Amino acid sequence: MVQKIETFYEVMRRQGITRRSFLKYCSLAAGALGLSPAFAPKIAHAMETKPRIPVLWLHGLECTCCSESFIRSAHPLAKDVILSMISLDFDNVIMAAAGEQALSIIDETVEKYDGNFLLAVEGNAPLGEEGMYCISGGKPFVEELTRVSQHAKAIISWGSCASWGCVQAARPNPTTATPTHKVPGIGDKPIIKVPGCPPIAEVMTAVITYMVTFDKLPELDNQGRPKMFYSQRIHDKCYRRGHFDAGQFVEKFDDEGARKGYCLYKVGCKGPTTYNACSTIKWNGGLSFPIEAGHPCIGCSEEDFWDKGDFYDRLTKVSGFGIDANADQIGAAAAGVVAGAAAIHAGASAIKRIASKKEDA
Amino acid sequence: MTDASTTTRKQEAVYVYQAPVRLWHWVQAFAILALGVTGYLIGSPPPSLGGQASDWFLFGWIRYIHFVSAWIVIVGFLFRIYWAVIGNEQVREIFVPSFWRPSFWGGVWHEILWYLMLAKEPRKYVGHNPLAVLAMHFLYVWGIIFMIVTGLALYGEGTGMDSWQYRWFSSWVLPLLGQSQGVHTWHHLGMWVLVVFVIVHVYVAVREDIMSRQSIISSMISGWRMFKDDRPVDRD
Ligand code: HEM
Ligand code: HEM
Ligand code: SF4
Ligand code: SF4
């Protein structure tokens, strides 16, 4: 039943792209994936022979920042990815069609390419009130998500919402917003987390490029993130690291250290605890990234980064016990109480000793 | 009759802390002191230095001292476990307290009364008193295991996903305790648990050296437990 789908190459040629620029594109893609130039012919071969993969891109509870990021990809251009590499059959944010006609594409794709399409999820499903907090196409999003996921080949969780929950799942999470991998009934499809708020555009397109050219998932870490982009922390490759090791910190945003570009650790930089590629790939086509602009990393690609205390504090405030204090404040208070008790006990012991000496005498 | 049996059990001094245990105790005491100071500074760094990055390596040294002391504590602790297996009966106490013996709990209760100054005199032990065993088991043994596990999980982040530290520790500790930032917070709280232990530990060591019926501080230096009276030792 599967009808013949065009290969990437055919689509590119049809769009008037020359073979020369096609090959150039393949080398660029190899470079973006961190592969040796020897891989360029392999990518070219794959593109000439493999049919384009259909992708359904669904949107749950979210802000569309992942889509915003995606369409700004420079290497490869998002347009190339959408038009040439994948067949983005459905994406309600950027597609022209609307209404029932548009929605029917989902069913068509599910039917025609059962088990052979990629499901990209942006945002997450609130499970509270049977999913009523997020209605898409007249139905709770969670229903659509679990139905479509049963038929997908693999699922991509775009951004921190789909990967971890993000702001809508921050304490106390009133709608029970739930990341893709924790939604009951999602099935046992492979899930690729591409966290970030939003993820870096080039990371998003590279993940897709990898999957279509090699027809397999990129290597994932034990939490399901592509290793090629998420195996190191911002801090491991940060250009301000020399100042960190030296002990030169920005103490306040308007001080001398801030002007000299010192390390932002003391103003709450979460670079040491954040797995992402910002300090290597950077943002906006490699122009800059938050730390380069003088702002600490807020840890946007980390699980529950909204619940890790103030963005501008190095030490997380621990809530609970009806207080809001960091580990040092809690610990110092406990140690103070214990030391005080020991001092009082010592005094009482001395009195007892003197008293019993008198008794003995 | 009872008199006869006590006289045969009468002891002046017992060699209780073998040299390796004493050496381990003092080495790790200093290493943990270094870990506490440098760890605190890792969380709240000293005031910023000026000039060029190449002029200094202050924070690098602070972290380096933390890591070197950490390895000393880890190797020391592994050695201490080994010694608990091959050493004398008393060095096993803090690892496997005799929870199953009712007399152990009787001893704990008596020691509590002693600290509340309700008991007239403490019992007499070759090893630690049962209350001390409880504190050492739960606050020290489990405390240091917690610090080693969370510490290695943080260390594995620096050595990378292909290192054994990451594979054996970071890979499961990070997701379990709220990812990297969460593990930092737990590791930091763990430090304060050990600080509380050390405050109490040093206080009671000094107090019992004076008030109990046996030597304490000098025992951890010379290895010999001296007794201040001739009555039999308690074994609970
Ligand atoms: C008694 C034992 C220890 C104490 C009191 C201690 C204390 C601390 C403290 C307070 C911090 C700062 C946490 C924060 O960011 O808020 C820290 C960080 C750290 N500790 Fe420990 N620690 C101990 C043992 C260990 C061990 C056994 C290791 C294992 C290698 C270790 C490795 C680390 C690492 C890697 C960091 C993070 C350094 C960084 O972020 O630059 N620690 N420690
Ligand atoms: C970081 C600091 C310290 C830690 C973690 C620590 C831990 C321990 C532990 C686990 C034991 C049990 C030994 C065993 O059964 O093998 C012990 C015993 C002992 N410690 Fe410490 N210690 C510290 C510092 C000190 C200091 C500063 C003193 C000095 C006053 C001290 C005096 C003693 C004494 C006298 C004993 C033997 C207790 C007895 O006779 O039953 N410790 N310590
Ligand atoms: S600015 Fe942040 S990421 Fe960069 S070295 Fe300092 S703490 Fe690390
Ligand atoms: S620097 Fe940190 S907060 Fe900023 S985008 Fe990168 S991971 Fe997110």
XYZ file of C-alpha atoms and ligand atoms in Angstrom:
699
model
C 0.000 0.000 0.000
C 2.930 2.322 0.714
C 3.069 4.641 -2.245
C 6.382 5.657 -3.704
C 7.882 8.577 -1.789
C 10.477 10.803 -3.408
C 14.047 10.651 -2.159
C 15.675 13.802 -0.708
C 17.766 14.093 -3.819
C 14.772 13.996 -6.118
C 13.060 16.699 -4.110
C 16.160 18.863 -4.100
C 16.607 18.485 -7.864
C 12.986 19.286 -8.377
C 13.542 22.485 -6.418
C 16.240 23.431 -8.876
C 19.227 22.651 -6.667
C 22.299 21.636 -8.696
C 24.201 18.448 -7.985
C 27.172 20.599 -7.050
C 25.326 22.435 -4.306
C 23.736 19.164 -3.222
C 27.204 17.702 -2.572
C 28.267 20.879 -0.811
C 25.246 20.533 1.405
C 26.234 16.947 2.240
C 29.703 18.000 3.383
C 28.191 20.748 5.486
C 25.808 18.279 7.087
C 28.713 15.935 7.863
C 30.556 18.849 9.466
C 27.557 19.850 11.536
C 27.268 16.304 12.867
C 30.919 16.257 13.826
C 31.705 13.540 11.284
C 34.813 13.314 9.139
C 34.667 14.564 5.533
C 34.696 10.898 4.501
C 31.086 10.746 5.597
C 29.910 13.295 3.017
C 29.606 10.673 0.225
C 27.709 8.396 2.590
C 25.265 11.156 3.350
C 24.945 11.897 -0.380
C 24.315 8.229 -1.079
C 21.692 8.009 1.632
C 19.937 11.062 0.305
C 19.922 9.741 -3.235
C 18.442 6.403 -2.339
C 16.355 6.711 0.799
C 12.767 7.871 0.780
C 12.035 10.922 2.874
C 10.812 10.137 6.359
C 7.339 11.408 7.205
C 7.214 13.442 10.412
C 4.231 14.405 12.505
C 4.932 17.336 14.789
C 2.402 17.657 17.593
C 2.053 20.516 20.055
C 0.923 20.167 23.651
C 1.188 22.567 26.589
C 4.004 24.889 25.511
C 5.076 28.284 24.179
C 6.279 27.277 20.651
C 9.800 28.475 21.431
C 11.141 25.180 20.080
C 9.508 25.879 16.703
C 10.821 29.435 16.822
C 14.300 28.127 17.385
C 14.015 25.382 14.762
C 13.070 27.706 11.917
C 16.218 29.751 12.590
C 18.609 26.903 11.997
C 21.582 27.987 9.873
C 23.493 24.716 9.329
C 21.516 23.097 7.817
C 18.868 25.632 7.007
C 15.512 24.654 8.448
C 14.062 25.042 4.983
C 16.362 22.298 3.697
C 15.394 20.016 6.503
C 11.686 20.567 6.098
C 11.569 20.642 2.330
C 14.230 18.165 1.410
C 15.111 15.797 4.175
C 11.883 15.074 5.894
C 8.339 15.195 4.793
C 6.844 17.290 7.548
C 3.292 16.184 7.005
C 1.766 17.895 9.981
C 2.815 20.769 12.225
C -0.062 22.957 13.300
C 2.198 25.892 14.118
C 3.866 26.334 10.740
C 1.546 24.615 8.269
C -0.705 26.638 5.989
C -3.719 24.352 6.148
C -6.077 24.522 9.104
C -9.176 22.943 10.531
C -10.489 19.459 9.910
C -8.722 19.173 6.605
C -5.394 19.687 8.325
C -6.223 17.351 11.186
C -7.159 14.575 8.785
C -3.504 14.467 7.679
C -2.615 12.951 11.029
C -4.892 9.994 10.449
C -3.712 9.616 6.889
C -0.061 9.482 7.899
C -0.752 7.107 10.768
C -2.578 4.798 8.383
C -0.185 4.960 5.458
C 3.119 4.869 7.314
C 2.181 2.844 10.360
C 5.401 2.205 12.276
C 7.472 4.222 9.812
C 7.031 7.867 10.717
C 8.712 10.004 13.347
C 6.621 11.648 16.016
C 8.019 14.982 17.151
C 6.420 16.272 20.332
C 6.718 19.884 21.375
C 5.220 20.687 24.772
C 3.731 18.160 27.096
C 0.455 16.627 28.158
C -1.246 17.782 31.359
C -2.838 14.685 32.853
C -5.001 16.478 35.445
C -8.795 16.546 34.927
C -8.409 13.828 32.317
C -6.288 16.042 30.130
C -8.760 18.935 29.959
C -6.053 21.570 30.497
C -4.815 21.139 26.960
C -7.369 20.687 24.202
C -6.115 20.372 20.667
C -8.509 19.806 17.764
C -11.394 19.469 20.218
C -9.830 16.600 22.150
C -7.474 16.364 25.119
C -3.923 16.476 23.771
C -2.963 13.444 25.815
C -5.407 11.291 23.826
C -3.964 12.371 20.502
C -0.436 11.895 21.790
C -0.942 8.358 23.055
C -2.931 7.340 19.982
C -0.349 8.586 17.484
C 2.629 7.388 19.500
C 1.441 3.786 19.225
C 2.097 3.933 15.483
C 5.322 5.945 15.411
C 8.751 4.540 14.713
C 10.373 6.767 17.311
C 9.496 9.858 19.318
C 11.484 13.062 19.575
C 10.785 15.057 22.730
C 11.563 18.617 21.668
C 12.637 20.999 24.375
C 12.470 20.936 28.146
C 8.647 20.697 28.137
C 8.483 17.367 26.359
C 11.756 16.132 27.904
C 11.310 17.153 31.544
C 8.122 19.169 32.075
C 9.575 22.705 32.178
C 7.738 25.684 33.688
C 4.226 24.242 33.490
C 5.448 21.292 35.579
C 7.180 23.498 38.168
C 5.992 23.040 41.730
C 3.130 22.662 42.502
C 2.368 21.639 38.895
C -1.368 22.432 39.059
C -2.216 20.711 35.762
C -0.013 17.628 36.303
C 1.962 18.517 33.185
C 3.912 15.348 32.345
C 6.915 14.865 30.055
C 6.476 12.446 27.143
C 8.369 9.498 28.594
C 6.219 9.532 31.730
C 2.832 9.682 30.018
C 0.990 6.432 30.690
C 0.111 4.610 27.482
C 2.907 6.145 25.438
C 4.108 2.647 24.606
C 7.677 1.441 24.425
C 8.823 3.505 21.448
C 12.356 4.854 21.590
C 12.257 8.436 22.902
C 14.956 10.966 22.111
C 15.100 13.893 24.505
C 16.345 17.160 23.035
C 16.022 19.427 26.088
C 16.525 23.179 26.273
C 14.195 26.126 26.515
C 14.376 26.164 23.573
C 16.929 23.660 22.254
C 19.609 25.111 19.979
C 18.355 25.269 16.375
C 21.365 23.469 14.909
C 21.038 20.735 17.509
C 17.427 20.163 16.489
C 18.126 19.983 12.780
C 21.263 17.915 13.283
C 19.347 15.316 15.267
C 16.889 14.983 12.410
C 19.641 14.949 9.782
C 21.366 12.167 11.651
C 18.249 10.051 11.846
C 17.347 10.364 8.188
C 20.843 9.863 6.829
C 21.825 6.924 8.985
C 18.355 5.544 9.470
C 19.003 4.998 13.162
C 18.834 6.935 16.397
C 21.844 8.980 17.416
C 23.744 7.500 20.351
C 21.897 8.469 23.525
C 23.128 8.914 27.077
C 21.451 6.960 29.867
C 18.778 9.627 30.187
C 17.894 9.554 26.504
C 19.731 12.640 25.249
C 21.878 12.541 22.085
C 25.431 12.186 23.353
C 26.926 14.289 20.591
C 25.268 17.413 22.020
C 24.479 16.635 25.653
C 27.459 14.717 26.991
C 29.186 17.767 28.430
C 28.225 20.648 30.635
C 28.250 24.305 29.575
C 31.029 24.776 32.159
C 33.276 22.128 30.552
C 33.700 24.216 27.407
C 32.963 27.710 28.722
C 35.416 30.359 27.532
C 35.236 32.005 31.009
C 36.516 28.833 32.640
C 40.002 30.314 33.051
C 38.528 32.946 35.361
C 36.694 30.239 37.299
C 39.887 28.310 37.972
C 41.729 31.521 38.823
C 39.069 32.552 41.324
C 37.963 35.677 39.451
C 34.245 36.167 39.755
C 31.582 38.701 38.944
C 30.249 39.681 42.371
C 27.568 42.077 41.112
C 26.316 42.703 37.617
C 27.741 46.210 37.451
C 31.150 45.625 38.981
C 34.648 45.644 37.531
C 34.628 41.858 37.165
C 31.486 42.014 35.035
C 33.164 44.481 32.707
C 36.258 42.296 32.507
C 34.239 39.214 31.646
C 35.012 37.219 34.790
C 33.240 33.971 35.647
C 29.531 34.245 36.536
C 29.569 31.462 39.143
C 28.846 33.731 42.100
C 25.883 35.367 40.403
C 24.268 31.971 40.053
C 25.674 30.509 36.833
C 24.292 26.986 36.381
C 26.851 26.150 33.680
C 28.579 23.660 36.035
C 25.343 21.701 36.423
C 23.875 21.967 32.925
C 24.253 19.508 30.063
C 23.931 21.358 26.765
C 25.994 22.524 23.791
C 25.654 26.323 24.171
C 29.320 26.923 24.898
C 30.383 25.076 21.713
C 27.627 25.527 19.129
C 26.297 28.797 20.560
C 23.140 30.545 19.404
C 21.848 32.449 16.395
C 24.149 30.831 13.905
C 27.099 30.772 16.287
C 26.885 34.479 17.089
C 26.900 34.365 20.882
C 25.363 32.599 23.859
C 23.985 33.791 27.205
C 27.267 33.668 29.134
C 29.062 35.493 26.346
C 26.412 38.198 26.676
C 27.249 38.473 30.395
C 24.324 36.585 31.838
C 24.661 33.410 33.910
C 23.313 30.167 32.481
C 19.956 29.402 34.102
C 20.194 25.681 33.369
C 17.276 25.642 30.926
C 18.010 22.138 29.595
C 18.027 20.532 33.059
C 15.197 18.635 34.681
C 13.060 20.868 36.940
C 15.333 23.866 36.483
C 12.480 26.089 37.670
C 12.511 24.362 41.048
C 16.232 24.704 41.682
C 15.981 28.001 43.548
C 16.814 31.502 42.408
C 18.478 31.833 38.992
C 20.972 34.236 40.550
C 21.960 32.120 43.566
C 24.783 29.625 43.427
C 23.292 27.540 46.256
C 19.797 26.173 45.817
C 17.222 27.194 48.385
C 15.707 24.126 49.959
C 12.044 24.613 50.688
C 10.141 22.519 53.143
C 10.097 22.617 56.940
C 8.205 25.880 56.434
C 11.453 27.680 55.664
C 13.296 28.743 52.564
C 17.031 28.506 53.181
C 20.089 27.089 51.442
C 22.154 24.120 52.631
C 24.605 26.362 54.511
C 21.905 28.228 56.385
C 20.168 24.992 57.388
C 23.434 23.252 58.297
C 24.891 26.176 60.228
C 21.661 26.474 62.221
C 21.730 22.750 63.058
C 25.432 22.865 63.953
C 24.805 25.951 66.111
C 22.040 24.236 68.043
C 24.181 21.130 68.570
C 27.238 23.136 69.632
C 25.071 25.175 72.014
C 23.592 22.013 73.502
C 27.089 20.559 73.925
C 28.252 23.710 75.716
C 25.297 23.613 78.101
C 25.832 19.899 78.646
C 29.494 20.524 79.378
C 28.560 23.116 81.984
C 26.071 20.776 83.618
C 28.636 17.956 83.572
C 31.187 20.126 85.322
C 28.687 21.029 88.031
C 27.775 17.381 88.487
C 31.395 16.400 88.748
C 32.120 18.997 91.386
C 29.001 17.970 93.289
C 29.886 14.266 93.218
C 33.486 15.009 94.241
C 32.094 16.788 97.287
C 29.898 13.784 98.013
C 32.853 11.430 97.795
C 34.935 13.577 100.046
C 32.042 -16.358 94.523
C 31.268 -13.461 92.241
C 34.287 -11.848 93.726
C 36.481 -14.659 92.528
C 35.195 -14.408 88.966
C 35.626 -10.646 88.852
C 39.149 -10.844 90.077
C 40.025 -13.246 87.279
C 38.479 -10.785 84.746
C 40.184 -7.797 86.270
C 42.083 -5.852 83.669
C 44.219 -2.787 83.771
C 44.561 -2.093 80.076
C 43.652 -3.658 76.752
C 45.286 -3.071 73.410
C 42.169 -2.115 71.450
C 42.992 0.201 68.531
C 45.588 -1.406 66.313
C 48.078 0.908 64.664
C 46.438 0.924 61.204
C 43.122 1.956 62.757
C 44.717 4.796 64.664
C 46.603 5.972 61.615
C 43.404 5.784 59.550
C 41.474 7.733 62.193
C 43.800 10.704 62.286
C 44.503 10.793 58.562
C 40.832 10.811 57.698
C 40.058 13.339 60.453
C 42.422 15.820 58.768
C 41.230 14.890 55.286
C 37.601 15.472 56.289
C 38.546 18.788 57.848
C 40.124 19.767 54.517
C 37.056 18.508 52.631
C 34.727 20.534 54.813
C 36.688 23.773 54.427
C 37.286 23.422 50.678
C 33.756 22.129 50.107
C 32.291 25.147 51.837
C 34.446 27.393 49.661
C 33.336 25.540 46.515
C 29.796 26.538 47.403
C 30.699 30.091 48.519
C 33.983 31.123 46.890
C 36.327 33.667 48.507
C 36.190 37.269 47.218
C 37.109 37.677 43.582
C 40.748 38.211 42.647
C 41.687 40.875 40.109
C 44.064 40.995 37.173
C 44.547 38.368 34.525
C 43.267 34.807 34.656
C 46.806 33.540 34.134
C 47.945 35.250 37.360
C 46.086 32.904 39.651
C 44.858 29.371 40.184
C 43.119 29.900 43.518
C 39.790 28.225 42.862
C 41.575 25.501 40.965
C 43.671 24.782 44.077
C 40.634 24.787 46.339
C 38.969 22.181 44.142
C 42.237 20.258 43.777
C 42.670 19.996 47.553
C 39.058 18.840 47.803
C 39.645 16.093 45.281
C 42.965 14.921 46.730
C 41.464 14.764 50.230
C 38.460 12.987 48.764
C 40.680 10.258 47.323
C 42.453 9.915 50.672
C 39.092 9.466 52.410
C 37.886 6.971 49.789
C 41.006 4.820 49.882
C 41.098 5.130 53.683
C 37.484 4.063 53.999
C 37.978 1.043 51.731
C 41.005 0.129 53.829
C 38.961 0.568 57.011
C 36.316 -1.859 55.687
C 39.057 -4.351 54.893
C 40.459 -3.902 58.377
C 37.005 -4.444 59.878
C 37.104 -7.892 58.306
C 40.609 -8.883 59.356
C 41.066 -6.751 62.483
C 39.955 -7.305 66.062
C 36.398 -7.499 67.346
C 36.136 -3.829 68.336
C 36.893 -2.430 64.884
C 33.863 -4.266 63.498
C 31.472 -2.536 65.922
C 30.762 0.578 63.893
C 30.023 -1.408 60.731
C 27.874 -4.152 62.238
C 26.390 -2.934 65.522
C 24.792 -5.721 67.573
C 21.251 -4.507 66.968
C 19.878 -7.993 67.472
C 21.109 -8.249 71.070
C 18.616 -6.889 73.641
C 21.559 -6.110 75.901
C 22.834 -3.691 73.207
C 19.675 -1.635 73.568
C 19.919 -1.902 77.340
C 23.390 -0.405 76.968
C 22.073 2.384 74.739
C 19.419 3.188 77.316
C 21.917 3.223 80.144
C 24.197 5.527 78.167
C 21.289 7.897 77.497
C 20.559 7.996 81.213
C 24.266 8.689 81.800
C 24.188 11.652 79.434
C 20.963 12.910 81.017
C 22.926 12.683 84.276
C 20.377 10.309 85.701
C 22.734 7.332 85.949
C 25.348 7.581 88.635
C 28.126 6.082 86.552
C 28.644 4.860 83.001
C 29.354 1.277 82.061
C 32.809 0.178 81.077
C 33.704 -0.927 77.556
C 36.730 -2.244 75.699
C 35.390 -0.862 72.428
C 32.860 1.956 72.031
C 29.813 2.394 74.217
C 26.577 1.361 72.430
C 25.301 4.917 71.993
C 28.591 5.891 70.366
C 28.281 2.840 68.116
C 24.844 4.022 67.005
C 26.090 7.526 66.192
C 29.184 6.232 64.420
C 27.174 3.749 62.408
C 24.394 6.040 61.271
C 26.046 9.458 61.110
C 29.608 8.509 60.278
C 29.533 5.227 58.299
C 26.406 6.000 56.304
C 27.282 9.691 56.206
C 30.679 9.062 54.655
C 29.253 6.484 52.225
C 26.710 9.100 51.150
C 29.456 11.700 50.679
C 31.620 9.286 48.710
C 28.772 8.227 46.422
C 27.457 11.742 45.776
C 31.024 13.089 45.582
C 32.029 10.527 42.963
C 28.840 11.314 41.041
C 29.888 14.983 40.894
C 33.457 13.992 40.093
C 32.234 11.830 37.202
C 30.680 14.902 35.628
C 34.152 16.337 35.276
C 35.809 13.147 34.049
C 33.064 12.658 31.467
C 30.460 10.159 30.376
C 33.016 7.548 29.371
C 34.751 7.449 32.761
C 34.098 4.765 35.374
C 33.099 7.430 37.863
C 30.310 8.532 35.521
C 29.217 5.031 34.592
C 29.247 3.685 38.147
C 28.031 6.752 40.017
C 26.850 9.800 38.049
C 24.697 7.715 35.704
C 22.273 6.680 38.455
C 22.885 9.242 41.216
C 22.168 12.284 39.023
C 18.641 11.264 37.943
C 17.909 9.940 41.442
C 18.782 13.073 43.426
C 17.489 15.855 41.182
C 20.239 15.985 38.527
C 23.545 17.780 38.932
C 22.288 20.796 40.889
C 20.264 18.546 43.191
C 23.272 16.319 43.891
C 25.316 19.427 44.735
C 22.669 20.385 47.294
C 22.522 16.890 48.845
C 26.309 16.646 48.966
C 26.360 20.030 50.659
C 23.732 19.017 53.240
C 25.730 15.827 53.863
C 28.678 17.971 54.900
C 26.607 19.524 57.670
C 25.552 16.086 58.910
C 29.242 15.251 59.307
C 29.918 18.615 60.965
C 27.223 17.839 63.539
C 28.756 14.393 64.058
C 32.229 15.823 64.586
C 31.034 18.458 67.076
C 29.294 15.830 69.192
C 32.112 13.322 68.685
C 34.855 15.651 69.876
C 32.763 16.940 72.761
C 31.941 13.488 74.109
C 35.504 12.269 73.533
C 36.767 15.033 75.795
C 33.933 14.613 78.302
C 34.261 10.855 78.578
C 38.019 11.128 78.833
C 37.382 13.000 82.057
C 34.144 11.492 83.333
C 34.027 7.861 82.198
C 35.729 4.882 83.765
C 38.193 4.418 80.907
C 40.731 6.312 78.839
C 39.430 7.733 75.552
C 41.602 10.211 73.677
C 44.884 8.599 74.584
C 43.437 5.265 73.390
C 43.139 6.625 69.881
C 46.755 7.750 70.110
C 48.491 4.834 71.835
C 45.963 2.108 71.089
C 45.740 1.089 74.759
C 42.468 1.325 76.666
C 43.245 2.108 80.320
C 40.617 1.477 82.955
C 40.201 3.659 85.983
C 38.763 0.949 88.240
C 39.090 -2.804 88.697
C 35.478 -3.829 88.202
C 34.607 -6.033 85.202
C 34.016 -4.590 81.748
C 30.513 -4.617 80.275
C 29.842 -6.460 77.094
C 26.670 -5.040 75.618
C 33.493 14.460 54.220
C 33.428 14.464 53.001
C 33.057 15.613 52.096
C 32.591 16.866 52.367
C 32.319 17.480 53.719
C 32.377 17.524 51.110
C 31.866 18.789 50.957
C 31.569 19.387 49.752
C 30.827 20.607 49.573
C 30.228 21.445 50.683
C 30.767 20.870 48.239
C 30.099 22.060 47.573
C 28.752 21.610 47.078
C 28.000 22.724 46.390
O 28.237 22.961 45.211
O 27.167 23.348 47.039
C 31.472 19.823 47.564
C 31.630 19.725 46.200
C 32.215 18.635 45.575
N 32.725 17.508 46.194
Fe 32.743 17.114 48.132
N 32.730 16.686 50.093
C 33.147 15.496 50.677
C 33.578 14.371 50.044
C 33.739 14.268 48.686
C 34.177 13.084 48.021
C 34.511 11.755 48.691
C 34.229 13.376 46.694
C 34.642 12.397 45.636
C 35.438 12.578 44.694
C 33.821 14.768 46.535
C 33.741 15.444 45.346
C 33.185 16.677 45.190
C 32.992 17.312 43.909
C 33.356 16.728 42.552
C 32.389 18.541 44.145
C 31.951 19.561 43.100
C 33.037 20.492 42.801
C 32.587 21.552 41.825
O 31.395 21.690 41.555
O 33.447 22.257 41.322
N 33.531 15.274 47.772
N 31.951 18.931 48.518
C 36.593 14.665 60.939
C 36.782 14.343 62.139
C 36.572 12.993 62.778
C 35.894 11.893 62.358
C 35.087 11.718 61.081
C 36.046 10.881 63.348
C 35.500 9.603 63.264
C 35.704 8.613 64.195
C 35.254 7.265 64.076
C 34.450 6.708 62.903
C 35.665 6.581 65.154
C 35.426 5.102 65.424
C 36.705 4.379 65.188
C 36.537 2.897 65.045
O 35.695 2.273 65.695
O 37.260 2.348 64.219
C 36.349 7.492 66.004
C 36.921 7.202 67.228
C 37.519 8.151 68.027
N 37.765 9.482 67.717
Fe 37.278 10.424 66.054
N 36.799 11.376 64.372
C 37.139 12.680 64.040
C 37.888 13.574 64.776
C 38.310 13.328 66.043
C 38.980 14.281 66.888
C 39.325 15.707 66.498
C 39.237 13.664 68.062
C 39.921 14.281 69.251
C 39.335 14.659 70.270
C 38.730 12.318 67.959
C 38.805 11.360 68.923
C 38.385 10.066 68.784
C 38.552 9.088 69.816
C 39.177 9.331 71.145
C 37.997 7.900 69.330
C 37.932 6.591 70.085
C 36.655 6.556 70.829
C 36.664 5.433 71.799
O 37.616 5.326 72.520
O 35.683 4.683 71.827
N 38.173 12.150 66.725
N 36.372 8.739 65.387
S 30.548 31.491 33.594
Fe 29.408 29.687 34.288
S 29.861 28.069 32.827
Fe 31.372 29.702 32.508
S 33.123 29.079 33.817
Fe 31.848 30.417 35.070
S 30.487 29.004 36.162
Fe 31.358 27.859 34.452
S 23.364 28.874 28.508
Fe 22.164 27.597 29.916
S 20.216 28.675 30.219
Fe 21.206 29.560 28.416
S 20.358 28.464 26.708
Fe 22.233 27.396 27.261
S 21.577 25.822 28.735
Fe 19.875 27.251 28.530
